[in-house]
Amino acid sequence: MTDKKALRKHFKEIRLSMSAEERKQADVAVQQAFLDSEEYKSCTTVLAYVSSDIEVSTAEIIRKALKSKIVLCPRCEKNGNIMYFYRINSTYDLKEGRFGIFEPDESCEKYCVFDNALCIVPALSYDKDGYRLGFGMGFYDRFLADYNGMKLGLCYDNCMSESFCHDGYDISVDKVFTDKDIYTINTKERK
């Protein structure tokens, strides 16, 4: 299966076929692996997507990070296909946004500098080289082109792939956390 549209459909079906209990257990395992990581413990800023029903949950990560870190969440701007990150101080700062996804309220402060930061990059699937199959809108591809910090992925283990066809604009993450394993990407071998 090489067609991205077919792959997206395939991985959405896998996620939707998981029972609520299976997803909850997998979410807890992924979140705990992430929260136990040295990357999380040593950063001062977390760029975290606010998960939808089909994504690996970031709820616990955001809740815990708010206690000791700067937490930035994305908001997709109405004019154009641009995504910026805004600081939240509480989950009450999140409001339903453009695509039915919760995003920072208009009153939140926009950040453009990301010192000692890590970005949690959403995906339907990752391959063993850290490349992702996103949701097809390109928001993260455009953002990551200018982002130089640590990039980490969260994925259900049953949605990991051996390898994807990727383009020149695709950027791999540094590490992927799943409910069963942690994949550290060898940066020397990445293209």
PDB file of C-alpha atoms in Angstrom:
ATOM      1  CA  MET A   1       0.000   0.000   0.000  1.00  0.00           C
ATOM      2  CA  THR A   2       1.788   3.149  -1.156  1.00  0.00           C
ATOM      3  CA  ASP A   3      -1.097   5.546  -1.818  1.00  0.00           C
ATOM      4  CA  LYS A   4      -1.221   7.940   1.142  1.00  0.00           C
ATOM      5  CA  LYS A   5      -4.998   8.226   0.978  1.00  0.00           C
ATOM      6  CA  ALA A   6      -5.354   4.428   1.219  1.00  0.00           C
ATOM      7  CA  LEU A   7      -2.781   4.289   4.029  1.00  0.00           C
ATOM      8  CA  ARG A   8      -4.640   6.964   5.999  1.00  0.00           C
ATOM      9  CA  LYS A   9      -7.876   5.010   5.620  1.00  0.00           C
ATOM     10  CA  HIS A  10      -6.108   1.790   6.701  1.00  0.00           C
ATOM     11  CA  PHE A  11      -4.625   3.306   9.876  1.00  0.00           C
ATOM     12  CA  LYS A  12      -7.852   5.103  10.777  1.00  0.00           C
ATOM     13  CA  GLU A  13      -9.654   1.753  10.519  1.00  0.00           C
ATOM     14  CA  ILE A  14      -7.088   0.126  12.828  1.00  0.00           C
ATOM     15  CA  ARG A  15      -7.574   2.885  15.393  1.00  0.00           C
ATOM     16  CA  LEU A  16     -11.351   2.785  15.151  1.00  0.00           C
ATOM     17  CA  SER A  17     -11.347  -1.009  15.553  1.00  0.00           C
ATOM     18  CA  MET A  18      -9.661  -0.762  18.961  1.00  0.00           C
ATOM     19  CA  SER A  19     -12.062  -1.050  21.883  1.00  0.00           C
ATOM     20  CA  ALA A  20     -12.322   1.851  24.331  1.00  0.00           C
ATOM     21  CA  GLU A  21     -10.450  -0.219  26.922  1.00  0.00           C
ATOM     22  CA  GLU A  22      -7.664  -1.148  24.460  1.00  0.00           C
ATOM     23  CA  ARG A  23      -7.215   2.503  23.492  1.00  0.00           C
ATOM     24  CA  LYS A  24      -7.225   3.638  27.112  1.00  0.00           C
ATOM     25  CA  GLN A  25      -4.558   1.086  28.088  1.00  0.00           C
ATOM     26  CA  ALA A  26      -2.448   1.954  25.037  1.00  0.00           C
ATOM     27  CA  ASP A  27      -2.795   5.697  25.707  1.00  0.00           C
ATOM     28  CA  VAL A  28      -1.666   5.259  29.312  1.00  0.00           C
ATOM     29  CA  ALA A  29       1.369   3.191  28.218  1.00  0.00           C
ATOM     30  CA  VAL A  30       2.414   5.684  25.524  1.00  0.00           C
ATOM     31  CA  GLN A  31       1.964   8.688  27.801  1.00  0.00           C
ATOM     32  CA  GLN A  32       3.900   7.058  30.647  1.00  0.00           C
ATOM     33  CA  ALA A  33       6.804   6.123  28.352  1.00  0.00           C
ATOM     34  CA  PHE A  34       6.918   9.727  27.146  1.00  0.00           C
ATOM     35  CA  LEU A  35       6.697  11.215  30.664  1.00  0.00           C
ATOM     36  CA  ASP A  36       9.479   8.884  31.872  1.00  0.00           C
ATOM     37  CA  SER A  37      11.801   9.884  29.016  1.00  0.00           C
ATOM     38  CA  GLU A  38      14.950  11.916  29.534  1.00  0.00           C
ATOM     39  CA  GLU A  39      13.849  14.204  26.684  1.00  0.00           C
ATOM     40  CA  TYR A  40      10.708  15.196  28.572  1.00  0.00           C
ATOM     41  CA  LYS A  41      12.414  15.476  31.962  1.00  0.00           C
ATOM     42  CA  SER A  42      15.168  17.767  30.652  1.00  0.00           C
ATOM     43  CA  CYS A  43      13.127  20.141  28.467  1.00  0.00           C
ATOM     44  CA  THR A  44      11.586  23.383  29.683  1.00  0.00           C
ATOM     45  CA  THR A  45       9.008  23.764  26.889  1.00  0.00           C
ATOM     46  CA  VAL A  46       6.580  21.197  25.464  1.00  0.00           C
ATOM     47  CA  LEU A  47       4.825  21.787  22.144  1.00  0.00           C
ATOM     48  CA  ALA A  48       1.854  19.429  22.404  1.00  0.00           C
ATOM     49  CA  TYR A  49      -1.016  18.788  20.056  1.00  0.00           C
ATOM     50  CA  VAL A  50      -4.422  18.554  21.715  1.00  0.00           C
ATOM     51  CA  SER A  51      -5.569  15.068  20.770  1.00  0.00           C
ATOM     52  CA  SER A  52      -8.749  14.241  18.921  1.00  0.00           C
ATOM     53  CA  ASP A  53     -10.619  10.965  19.360  1.00  0.00           C
ATOM     54  CA  ILE A  54      -8.535   9.180  16.726  1.00  0.00           C
ATOM     55  CA  GLU A  55      -5.118  10.287  18.001  1.00  0.00           C
ATOM     56  CA  VAL A  56      -2.953   8.988  20.809  1.00  0.00           C
ATOM     57  CA  SER A  57      -4.147  10.975  23.806  1.00  0.00           C
ATOM     58  CA  THR A  58      -2.013  13.860  25.028  1.00  0.00           C
ATOM     59  CA  ALA A  59      -4.369  14.781  27.894  1.00  0.00           C
ATOM     60  CA  GLU A  60      -2.196  13.423  30.713  1.00  0.00           C
ATOM     61  CA  ILE A  61       0.991  14.791  29.160  1.00  0.00           C
ATOM     62  CA  ILE A  62      -0.507  18.279  28.970  1.00  0.00           C
ATOM     63  CA  ARG A  63      -1.950  18.038  32.488  1.00  0.00           C
ATOM     64  CA  LYS A  64       1.405  16.992  34.010  1.00  0.00           C
ATOM     65  CA  ALA A  65       3.498  19.392  31.923  1.00  0.00           C
ATOM     66  CA  LEU A  66       1.373  22.360  33.028  1.00  0.00           C
ATOM     67  CA  LYS A  67       2.701  21.833  36.577  1.00  0.00           C
ATOM     68  CA  SER A  68       6.365  22.451  35.719  1.00  0.00           C
ATOM     69  CA  LYS A  69       6.888  23.396  32.081  1.00  0.00           C
ATOM     70  CA  ILE A  70       5.898  25.939  29.471  1.00  0.00           C
ATOM     71  CA  VAL A  71       3.125  24.269  27.453  1.00  0.00           C
ATOM     72  CA  LEU A  72       2.465  25.432  23.919  1.00  0.00           C
ATOM     73  CA  CYS A  73      -0.414  24.129  21.812  1.00  0.00           C
ATOM     74  CA  PRO A  74      -1.097  24.744  18.126  1.00  0.00           C
ATOM     75  CA  ARG A  75      -3.750  26.934  16.607  1.00  0.00           C
ATOM     76  CA  CYS A  76      -4.462  26.871  12.878  1.00  0.00           C
ATOM     77  CA  GLU A  77      -4.981  30.374  11.618  1.00  0.00           C
ATOM     78  CA  LYS A  78      -8.158  31.174   9.714  1.00  0.00           C
ATOM     79  CA  ASN A  79      -6.259  33.087   7.016  1.00  0.00           C
ATOM     80  CA  GLY A  80      -4.133  30.507   5.224  1.00  0.00           C
ATOM     81  CA  ASN A  81      -2.877  27.114   6.230  1.00  0.00           C
ATOM     82  CA  ILE A  82      -0.482  28.318   8.902  1.00  0.00           C
ATOM     83  CA  MET A  83      -0.149  26.917  12.395  1.00  0.00           C
ATOM     84  CA  TYR A  84       1.329  28.813  15.334  1.00  0.00           C
ATOM     85  CA  PHE A  85       1.918  27.725  18.918  1.00  0.00           C
ATOM     86  CA  TYR A  86       0.414  29.547  21.894  1.00  0.00           C
ATOM     87  CA  ARG A  87       1.112  29.196  25.587  1.00  0.00           C
ATOM     88  CA  ILE A  88      -1.625  27.730  27.744  1.00  0.00           C
ATOM     89  CA  ASN A  89      -1.587  28.005  31.524  1.00  0.00           C
ATOM     90  CA  SER A  90      -4.557  25.712  32.029  1.00  0.00           C
ATOM     91  CA  THR A  91      -6.733  23.381  29.974  1.00  0.00           C
ATOM     92  CA  TYR A  92      -9.413  26.069  30.403  1.00  0.00           C
ATOM     93  CA  ASP A  93      -7.385  28.097  27.870  1.00  0.00           C
ATOM     94  CA  LEU A  94      -8.431  25.583  25.181  1.00  0.00           C
ATOM     95  CA  LYS A  95     -11.524  26.229  23.058  1.00  0.00           C
ATOM     96  CA  GLU A  96     -13.015  24.280  20.165  1.00  0.00           C
ATOM     97  CA  GLY A  97     -11.386  25.541  16.983  1.00  0.00           C
ATOM     98  CA  ARG A  98     -11.491  25.476  13.226  1.00  0.00           C
ATOM     99  CA  PHE A  99     -11.491  21.709  12.656  1.00  0.00           C
ATOM    100  CA  GLY A 100     -13.432  20.752  15.793  1.00  0.00           C
ATOM    101  CA  ILE A 101     -10.094  20.351  17.599  1.00  0.00           C
ATOM    102  CA  PHE A 102      -9.392  22.201  20.820  1.00  0.00           C
ATOM    103  CA  GLU A 103      -6.867  25.012  20.432  1.00  0.00           C
ATOM    104  CA  PRO A 104      -5.576  27.895  22.527  1.00  0.00           C
ATOM    105  CA  ASP A 105      -8.000  30.759  23.016  1.00  0.00           C
ATOM    106  CA  GLU A 106      -7.333  34.032  21.202  1.00  0.00           C
ATOM    107  CA  SER A 107      -6.133  35.572  24.482  1.00  0.00           C
ATOM    108  CA  CYS A 108      -3.153  33.184  24.746  1.00  0.00           C
ATOM    109  CA  GLU A 109       0.373  34.404  24.039  1.00  0.00           C
ATOM    110  CA  LYS A 110       1.935  33.375  20.704  1.00  0.00           C
ATOM    111  CA  TYR A 111       5.459  31.891  20.815  1.00  0.00           C
ATOM    112  CA  CYS A 112       7.928  31.946  17.939  1.00  0.00           C
ATOM    113  CA  VAL A 113      11.132  31.032  19.807  1.00  0.00           C
ATOM    114  CA  PHE A 114      11.423  27.527  21.208  1.00  0.00           C
ATOM    115  CA  ASP A 115      14.363  27.251  23.603  1.00  0.00           C
ATOM    116  CA  ASN A 116      15.055  23.849  25.189  1.00  0.00           C
ATOM    117  CA  ALA A 117      11.824  22.597  23.634  1.00  0.00           C
ATOM    118  CA  LEU A 118      10.425  19.358  22.359  1.00  0.00           C
ATOM    119  CA  CYS A 119       7.578  19.030  19.915  1.00  0.00           C
ATOM    120  CA  ILE A 120       5.131  16.132  20.036  1.00  0.00           C
ATOM    121  CA  VAL A 121       4.261  15.503  16.395  1.00  0.00           C
ATOM    122  CA  PRO A 122       0.898  13.862  15.635  1.00  0.00           C
ATOM    123  CA  ALA A 123       0.568  11.071  13.062  1.00  0.00           C
ATOM    124  CA  LEU A 124      -1.635   8.190  12.017  1.00  0.00           C
ATOM    125  CA  SER A 125       1.495   6.060  11.605  1.00  0.00           C
ATOM    126  CA  TYR A 126       5.279   6.290  11.877  1.00  0.00           C
ATOM    127  CA  ASP A 127       7.853   4.163  10.149  1.00  0.00           C
ATOM    128  CA  LYS A 128      11.049   2.818  11.730  1.00  0.00           C
ATOM    129  CA  ASP A 129      13.002   5.755  10.256  1.00  0.00           C
ATOM    130  CA  GLY A 130      10.834   8.277  12.106  1.00  0.00           C
ATOM    131  CA  TYR A 131       8.863   9.466   9.092  1.00  0.00           C
ATOM    132  CA  ARG A 132       5.173   9.980   9.612  1.00  0.00           C
ATOM    133  CA  LEU A 133       1.922   9.587   7.834  1.00  0.00           C
ATOM    134  CA  GLY A 134       0.004  12.677   8.884  1.00  0.00           C
ATOM    135  CA  PHE A 135      -3.599  13.613   8.408  1.00  0.00           C
ATOM    136  CA  GLY A 136      -3.011  15.234   5.029  1.00  0.00           C
ATOM    137  CA  MET A 137      -3.405  18.914   5.845  1.00  0.00           C
ATOM    138  CA  GLY A 138       0.329  19.766   5.899  1.00  0.00           C
ATOM    139  CA  PHE A 139       0.253  22.011   8.982  1.00  0.00           C
ATOM    140  CA  TYR A 140       3.032  20.136  10.799  1.00  0.00           C
ATOM    141  CA  ASP A 141       5.104  19.667   7.627  1.00  0.00           C
ATOM    142  CA  ARG A 142       5.186  23.450   7.170  1.00  0.00           C
ATOM    143  CA  PHE A 143       5.891  24.089  10.863  1.00  0.00           C
ATOM    144  CA  LEU A 144       8.670  21.490  11.160  1.00  0.00           C
ATOM    145  CA  ALA A 145      10.520  22.933   8.155  1.00  0.00           C
ATOM    146  CA  ASP A 146      11.640  25.843  10.394  1.00  0.00           C
ATOM    147  CA  TYR A 147      11.681  24.069  13.772  1.00  0.00           C
ATOM    148  CA  ASN A 148      15.111  22.973  15.033  1.00  0.00           C
ATOM    149  CA  GLY A 149      14.227  21.418  18.388  1.00  0.00           C
ATOM    150  CA  MET A 150      13.623  17.841  19.483  1.00  0.00           C
ATOM    151  CA  LYS A 151      10.775  16.094  17.644  1.00  0.00           C
ATOM    152  CA  LEU A 152       8.992  13.157  19.270  1.00  0.00           C
ATOM    153  CA  GLY A 153       6.175  10.973  18.000  1.00  0.00           C
ATOM    154  CA  LEU A 154       3.395   9.132  19.821  1.00  0.00           C
ATOM    155  CA  CYS A 155       1.888   6.111  18.077  1.00  0.00           C
ATOM    156  CA  TYR A 156      -0.013   2.933  18.792  1.00  0.00           C
ATOM    157  CA  ASP A 157       2.317  -0.013  18.221  1.00  0.00           C
ATOM    158  CA  ASN A 158      -0.189  -1.646  15.867  1.00  0.00           C
ATOM    159  CA  CYS A 159       0.063   1.460  13.661  1.00  0.00           C
ATOM    160  CA  MET A 160       3.853   1.389  13.251  1.00  0.00           C
ATOM    161  CA  SER A 161       5.089   0.684   9.716  1.00  0.00           C
ATOM    162  CA  GLU A 162       8.304  -0.743   8.351  1.00  0.00           C
ATOM    163  CA  SER A 163       8.847   2.139   5.914  1.00  0.00           C
ATOM    164  CA  PHE A 164       7.060   4.921   4.031  1.00  0.00           C
ATOM    165  CA  CYS A 165       7.751   6.603   0.748  1.00  0.00           C
ATOM    166  CA  HIS A 166       8.711  10.123   1.725  1.00  0.00           C
ATOM    167  CA  ASP A 167       9.283  13.359  -0.122  1.00  0.00           C
ATOM    168  CA  GLY A 168      11.963  15.995   0.257  1.00  0.00           C
ATOM    169  CA  TYR A 169       9.751  18.083   2.550  1.00  0.00           C
ATOM    170  CA  ASP A 170       9.115  15.188   4.965  1.00  0.00           C
ATOM    171  CA  ILE A 171      10.981  15.520   8.245  1.00  0.00           C
ATOM    172  CA  SER A 172      11.531  12.591  10.567  1.00  0.00           C
ATOM    173  CA  VAL A 173      11.165  12.685  14.324  1.00  0.00           C
ATOM    174  CA  ASP A 174      13.990  11.823  16.720  1.00  0.00           C
ATOM    175  CA  LYS A 175      12.100   9.192  18.692  1.00  0.00           C
ATOM    176  CA  VAL A 176       8.720   7.426  18.608  1.00  0.00           C
ATOM    177  CA  PHE A 177       6.953   6.218  21.764  1.00  0.00           C
ATOM    178  CA  THR A 178       4.432   3.394  21.419  1.00  0.00           C
ATOM    179  CA  ASP A 179       2.505   1.316  23.932  1.00  0.00           C
ATOM    180  CA  LYS A 180       4.996  -1.536  23.487  1.00  0.00           C
ATOM    181  CA  ASP A 181       8.317   0.002  22.451  1.00  0.00           C
ATOM    182  CA  ILE A 182      10.440   3.113  22.009  1.00  0.00           C
ATOM    183  CA  TYR A 183      12.056   3.692  18.621  1.00  0.00           C
ATOM    184  CA  THR A 184      15.171   5.855  18.681  1.00  0.00           C
ATOM    185  CA  ILE A 185      15.980   7.126  15.212  1.00  0.00           C
ATOM    186  CA  ASN A 186      19.594   7.042  14.085  1.00  0.00           C
ATOM    187  CA  THR A 187      20.154  10.556  12.781  1.00  0.00           C
ATOM    188  CA  LYS A 188      23.259   9.554  10.776  1.00  0.00           C
ATOM    189  CA  GLU A 189      21.194   7.270   8.576  1.00  0.00           C
ATOM    190  CA  ARG A 190      18.298   9.684   7.998  1.00  0.00           C
ATOM    191  CA  LYS A 191      17.997  11.316   4.607  1.00  0.00           C
TER     192      LYS A 191
END
